[in-house]
Amino acid sequence: MARTMALWMLVGLLGGCRREPEPRLVTVPSTLASATPHTLIKPPAASGTATHETLLPESLALRGAAGSPGRRLPLIVFLHGLGASGELARTALRLDALAQKLGFAYVAPTGPKDSHGRSYFNAGLRCCDLDAARPNHVAELSALLERLKTNPTLDATRFYLAGFSNGGFMADRMICDRAELIAATVNIAGMGPGSDELCSPARAVPRLKVHGDADQSVPFTGGHLLGQASLPNLDSVESDQARWARRNQCSGVSRPQGAARDLVASLPGAETQSSGYSGCRQPVELWTIQGGKHMTGNSTGLLEAAIGWVLAH
């Protein structure tokens, strides 16, 4: 247990870890996994900026549940938080076991390292290209999804994004720019683009937001990223949800949906309350973790429920 908790500390995810039996991992056949050497996807550099080899090859192996004749698997692209990696997320969050249980394939790409040695994704003005290197991660992730669409074991109509923190910012950026590739997303402890950033999705995409109301790194009520005045200022979760409601052409207001649920073992009682807008072309839903901090959104039960939500859309 001590070793497991140490790993969670490394990834920066501290919520509700429970031991489970080791799964039987089935590696889905993939052109990505079999490429030797792996060909990195390099977008053209923006004028005056450097080109970055950003998606690390060892993080792009396609993993998950075993397919069956006549059935193609849905795909989850899991995007890690600032300073973590796809491999650490895979291990700490036990994504192999979750994929077996819920029946999906997944990839967990790793972003490049910044000048402080932290892996990151460039999701726009708010997070988390803190060196202003400007790698084009929208182009890279889009190219990855386009390549995976040709994989015969995958259902190309059911490609989903699940992102934590910096990865949540990136998942939302992908909706803004390449909505046609994505069936649904879950943004855990991240935020969408600000009011001063362009976001005009090609179509409405189901979006689930999961956020703790005691989060101090990406403040629930708004404030500076990581609580540092030198870093970008973020809108509140409420404002962020309202913008997504407009993008998804919701005609109603946000209201609580059902009773609160107990999805986080480390918090007392039923701590997670769902709310959502009505009259939407596609759902815009928020799960508020009462008393939840930044890392709480990746607890075992909550993550399973959130991924179950996106797979249902």
PDB file of C-alpha atoms in Angstrom, residues 97-220:
ATOM      1  CA  ALA A  97      -8.201  -2.855 -14.950  1.00  0.00           C
ATOM      2  CA  LEU A  98     -10.750  -0.160 -15.712  1.00  0.00           C
ATOM      3  CA  ALA A  99     -10.510  -0.851 -19.447  1.00  0.00           C
ATOM      4  CA  GLN A 100     -11.122  -4.551 -18.837  1.00  0.00           C
ATOM      5  CA  LYS A 101     -14.104  -3.826 -16.589  1.00  0.00           C
ATOM      6  CA  LEU A 102     -15.826  -1.260 -18.825  1.00  0.00           C
ATOM      7  CA  GLY A 103     -14.730  -2.718 -22.165  1.00  0.00           C
ATOM      8  CA  PHE A 104     -12.696  -0.021 -23.901  1.00  0.00           C
ATOM      9  CA  ALA A 105      -9.293   0.476 -25.494  1.00  0.00           C
ATOM     10  CA  TYR A 106      -7.136   3.447 -24.582  1.00  0.00           C
ATOM     11  CA  VAL A 107      -3.982   5.387 -25.265  1.00  0.00           C
ATOM     12  CA  ALA A 108      -2.292   7.700 -22.762  1.00  0.00           C
ATOM     13  CA  PRO A 109       0.061  10.099 -24.561  1.00  0.00           C
ATOM     14  CA  THR A 110       2.760  12.028 -22.716  1.00  0.00           C
ATOM     15  CA  GLY A 111       3.504  15.660 -23.461  1.00  0.00           C
ATOM     16  CA  PRO A 112       6.974  17.244 -23.777  1.00  0.00           C
ATOM     17  CA  LYS A 113       8.910  18.528 -20.781  1.00  0.00           C
ATOM     18  CA  ASP A 114       9.117  22.233 -20.064  1.00  0.00           C
ATOM     19  CA  SER A 115      12.143  24.073 -18.675  1.00  0.00           C
ATOM     20  CA  HIS A 116      11.266  22.792 -15.183  1.00  0.00           C
ATOM     21  CA  GLY A 117      11.137  19.159 -16.344  1.00  0.00           C
ATOM     22  CA  ARG A 118       7.324  18.934 -16.221  1.00  0.00           C
ATOM     23  CA  SER A 119       5.435  17.132 -18.991  1.00  0.00           C
ATOM     24  CA  TYR A 120       2.546  19.243 -20.264  1.00  0.00           C
ATOM     25  CA  PHE A 121      -0.009  19.856 -23.002  1.00  0.00           C
ATOM     26  CA  ASN A 122      -0.434  23.219 -24.693  1.00  0.00           C
ATOM     27  CA  ALA A 123      -4.170  23.883 -24.360  1.00  0.00           C
ATOM     28  CA  GLY A 124      -4.091  27.610 -25.074  1.00  0.00           C
ATOM     29  CA  LEU A 125      -3.635  30.798 -23.085  1.00  0.00           C
ATOM     30  CA  ARG A 126      -4.533  29.395 -19.641  1.00  0.00           C
ATOM     31  CA  CYS A 127      -2.657  26.098 -19.409  1.00  0.00           C
ATOM     32  CA  CYS A 128       0.031  24.874 -19.471  1.00  0.00           C
ATOM     33  CA  ASP A 129       2.604  26.078 -21.985  1.00  0.00           C
ATOM     34  CA  LEU A 130       4.320  28.137 -19.305  1.00  0.00           C
ATOM     35  CA  ASP A 131       7.531  28.550 -21.347  1.00  0.00           C
ATOM     36  CA  ALA A 132       5.573  29.890 -24.362  1.00  0.00           C
ATOM     37  CA  ALA A 133       7.145  27.175 -26.570  1.00  0.00           C
ATOM     38  CA  ARG A 134       3.865  26.885 -28.534  1.00  0.00           C
ATOM     39  CA  PRO A 135       3.830  23.217 -29.596  1.00  0.00           C
ATOM     40  CA  ASN A 136       0.755  22.378 -31.656  1.00  0.00           C
ATOM     41  CA  HIS A 137      -0.847  19.638 -29.587  1.00  0.00           C
ATOM     42  CA  VAL A 138      -4.217  20.009 -31.311  1.00  0.00           C
ATOM     43  CA  ALA A 139      -2.549  18.989 -34.578  1.00  0.00           C
ATOM     44  CA  GLU A 140      -0.678  16.120 -32.911  1.00  0.00           C
ATOM     45  CA  LEU A 141      -3.660  14.653 -31.097  1.00  0.00           C
ATOM     46  CA  SER A 142      -5.818  15.072 -34.198  1.00  0.00           C
ATOM     47  CA  ALA A 143      -3.254  13.174 -36.273  1.00  0.00           C
ATOM     48  CA  LEU A 144      -3.183  10.440 -33.626  1.00  0.00           C
ATOM     49  CA  LEU A 145      -6.983  10.091 -33.731  1.00  0.00           C
ATOM     50  CA  GLU A 146      -7.016  10.087 -37.532  1.00  0.00           C
ATOM     51  CA  ARG A 147      -4.485   7.261 -37.587  1.00  0.00           C
ATOM     52  CA  LEU A 148      -6.395   5.256 -35.003  1.00  0.00           C
ATOM     53  CA  LYS A 149      -9.603   5.583 -37.052  1.00  0.00           C
ATOM     54  CA  THR A 150      -8.072   3.085 -39.482  1.00  0.00           C
ATOM     55  CA  ASN A 151      -7.564   0.449 -36.765  1.00  0.00           C
ATOM     56  CA  PRO A 152     -10.050  -2.402 -37.418  1.00  0.00           C
ATOM     57  CA  THR A 153     -10.427  -3.201 -33.710  1.00  0.00           C
ATOM     58  CA  LEU A 154     -11.748   0.289 -32.881  1.00  0.00           C
ATOM     59  CA  ASP A 155     -15.128   1.959 -33.346  1.00  0.00           C
ATOM     60  CA  ALA A 156     -14.172   5.264 -34.984  1.00  0.00           C
ATOM     61  CA  THR A 157     -17.578   6.749 -34.035  1.00  0.00           C
ATOM     62  CA  ARG A 158     -16.790   6.295 -30.338  1.00  0.00           C
ATOM     63  CA  PHE A 159     -13.528   8.140 -29.684  1.00  0.00           C
ATOM     64  CA  TYR A 160     -13.555   9.881 -26.292  1.00  0.00           C
ATOM     65  CA  LEU A 161     -11.240  12.199 -24.366  1.00  0.00           C
ATOM     66  CA  ALA A 162     -10.704  12.011 -20.604  1.00  0.00           C
ATOM     67  CA  GLY A 163      -8.367  14.619 -19.139  1.00  0.00           C
ATOM     68  CA  PHE A 164      -7.187  15.483 -15.657  1.00  0.00           C
ATOM     69  CA  SER A 165      -6.125  19.060 -14.786  1.00  0.00           C
ATOM     70  CA  ASN A 166      -3.848  20.171 -17.673  1.00  0.00           C
ATOM     71  CA  GLY A 167      -5.283  17.205 -19.594  1.00  0.00           C
ATOM     72  CA  GLY A 168      -8.795  18.518 -18.931  1.00  0.00           C
ATOM     73  CA  PHE A 169      -7.852  21.890 -20.402  1.00  0.00           C
ATOM     74  CA  MET A 170      -6.507  20.010 -23.434  1.00  0.00           C
ATOM     75  CA  ALA A 171      -9.654  17.902 -23.835  1.00  0.00           C
ATOM     76  CA  ASP A 172     -11.730  21.074 -24.033  1.00  0.00           C
ATOM     77  CA  ARG A 173      -9.318  22.643 -26.512  1.00  0.00           C
ATOM     78  CA  MET A 174      -9.819  19.608 -28.733  1.00  0.00           C
ATOM     79  CA  ILE A 175     -13.605  20.083 -28.684  1.00  0.00           C
ATOM     80  CA  CYS A 176     -13.128  23.693 -29.750  1.00  0.00           C
ATOM     81  CA  ASP A 177     -10.940  22.803 -32.716  1.00  0.00           C
ATOM     82  CA  ARG A 178     -11.693  19.190 -33.741  1.00  0.00           C
ATOM     83  CA  ALA A 179     -15.147  18.340 -32.429  1.00  0.00           C
ATOM     84  CA  GLU A 180     -15.838  16.123 -35.444  1.00  0.00           C
ATOM     85  CA  LEU A 181     -13.319  13.574 -34.124  1.00  0.00           C
ATOM     86  CA  ILE A 182     -14.765  13.294 -30.616  1.00  0.00           C
ATOM     87  CA  ALA A 183     -17.903  11.551 -29.338  1.00  0.00           C
ATOM     88  CA  ALA A 184     -17.795  12.950 -25.768  1.00  0.00           C
ATOM     89  CA  THR A 185     -15.344  14.242 -23.159  1.00  0.00           C
ATOM     90  CA  VAL A 186     -14.808  14.408 -19.430  1.00  0.00           C
ATOM     91  CA  ASN A 187     -12.767  17.269 -17.973  1.00  0.00           C
ATOM     92  CA  ILE A 188     -11.572  16.438 -14.449  1.00  0.00           C
ATOM     93  CA  ALA A 189     -10.223  19.383 -12.419  1.00  0.00           C
ATOM     94  CA  GLY A 190      -9.406  21.390 -15.539  1.00  0.00           C
ATOM     95  CA  MET A 191     -11.073  24.347 -17.208  1.00  0.00           C
ATOM     96  CA  GLY A 192     -12.290  25.349 -20.646  1.00  0.00           C
ATOM     97  CA  PRO A 193     -10.965  28.238 -22.724  1.00  0.00           C
ATOM     98  CA  GLY A 194     -11.517  31.726 -21.348  1.00  0.00           C
ATOM     99  CA  SER A 195     -13.857  34.325 -22.804  1.00  0.00           C
ATOM    100  CA  ASP A 196     -10.905  35.870 -24.663  1.00  0.00           C
ATOM    101  CA  GLU A 197     -10.055  32.590 -26.467  1.00  0.00           C
ATOM    102  CA  LEU A 198     -11.637  31.436 -29.708  1.00  0.00           C
ATOM    103  CA  CYS A 199     -13.782  28.319 -29.333  1.00  0.00           C
ATOM    104  CA  SER A 200     -16.263  27.511 -32.082  1.00  0.00           C
ATOM    105  CA  PRO A 201     -16.876  23.745 -32.160  1.00  0.00           C
ATOM    106  CA  ALA A 202     -17.943  22.274 -35.486  1.00  0.00           C
ATOM    107  CA  ARG A 203     -20.731  20.458 -33.663  1.00  0.00           C
ATOM    108  CA  ALA A 204     -22.088  20.009 -30.151  1.00  0.00           C
ATOM    109  CA  VAL A 205     -20.196  17.409 -28.083  1.00  0.00           C
ATOM    110  CA  PRO A 206     -21.428  15.844 -24.796  1.00  0.00           C
ATOM    111  CA  ARG A 207     -19.232  17.259 -22.011  1.00  0.00           C
ATOM    112  CA  LEU A 208     -18.941  16.214 -18.394  1.00  0.00           C
ATOM    113  CA  LYS A 209     -17.094  18.462 -15.942  1.00  0.00           C
ATOM    114  CA  VAL A 210     -15.847  16.983 -12.634  1.00  0.00           C
ATOM    115  CA  HIS A 211     -14.488  19.443 -10.068  1.00  0.00           C
ATOM    116  CA  GLY A 212     -13.923  19.691  -6.324  1.00  0.00           C
ATOM    117  CA  ASP A 213     -15.311  22.806  -4.649  1.00  0.00           C
ATOM    118  CA  ALA A 214     -12.181  22.964  -2.436  1.00  0.00           C
ATOM    119  CA  ASP A 215      -9.757  22.870  -5.384  1.00  0.00           C
ATOM    120  CA  GLN A 216      -6.975  25.432  -4.884  1.00  0.00           C
ATOM    121  CA  SER A 217      -4.926  24.609  -8.012  1.00  0.00           C
ATOM    122  CA  VAL A 218      -7.750  25.251 -10.474  1.00  0.00           C
ATOM    123  CA  PRO A 219     -10.071  27.212  -8.157  1.00  0.00           C
ATOM    124  CA  PHE A 220     -13.756  26.303  -8.320  1.00  0.00           C
TER     125      PHE A 220
END
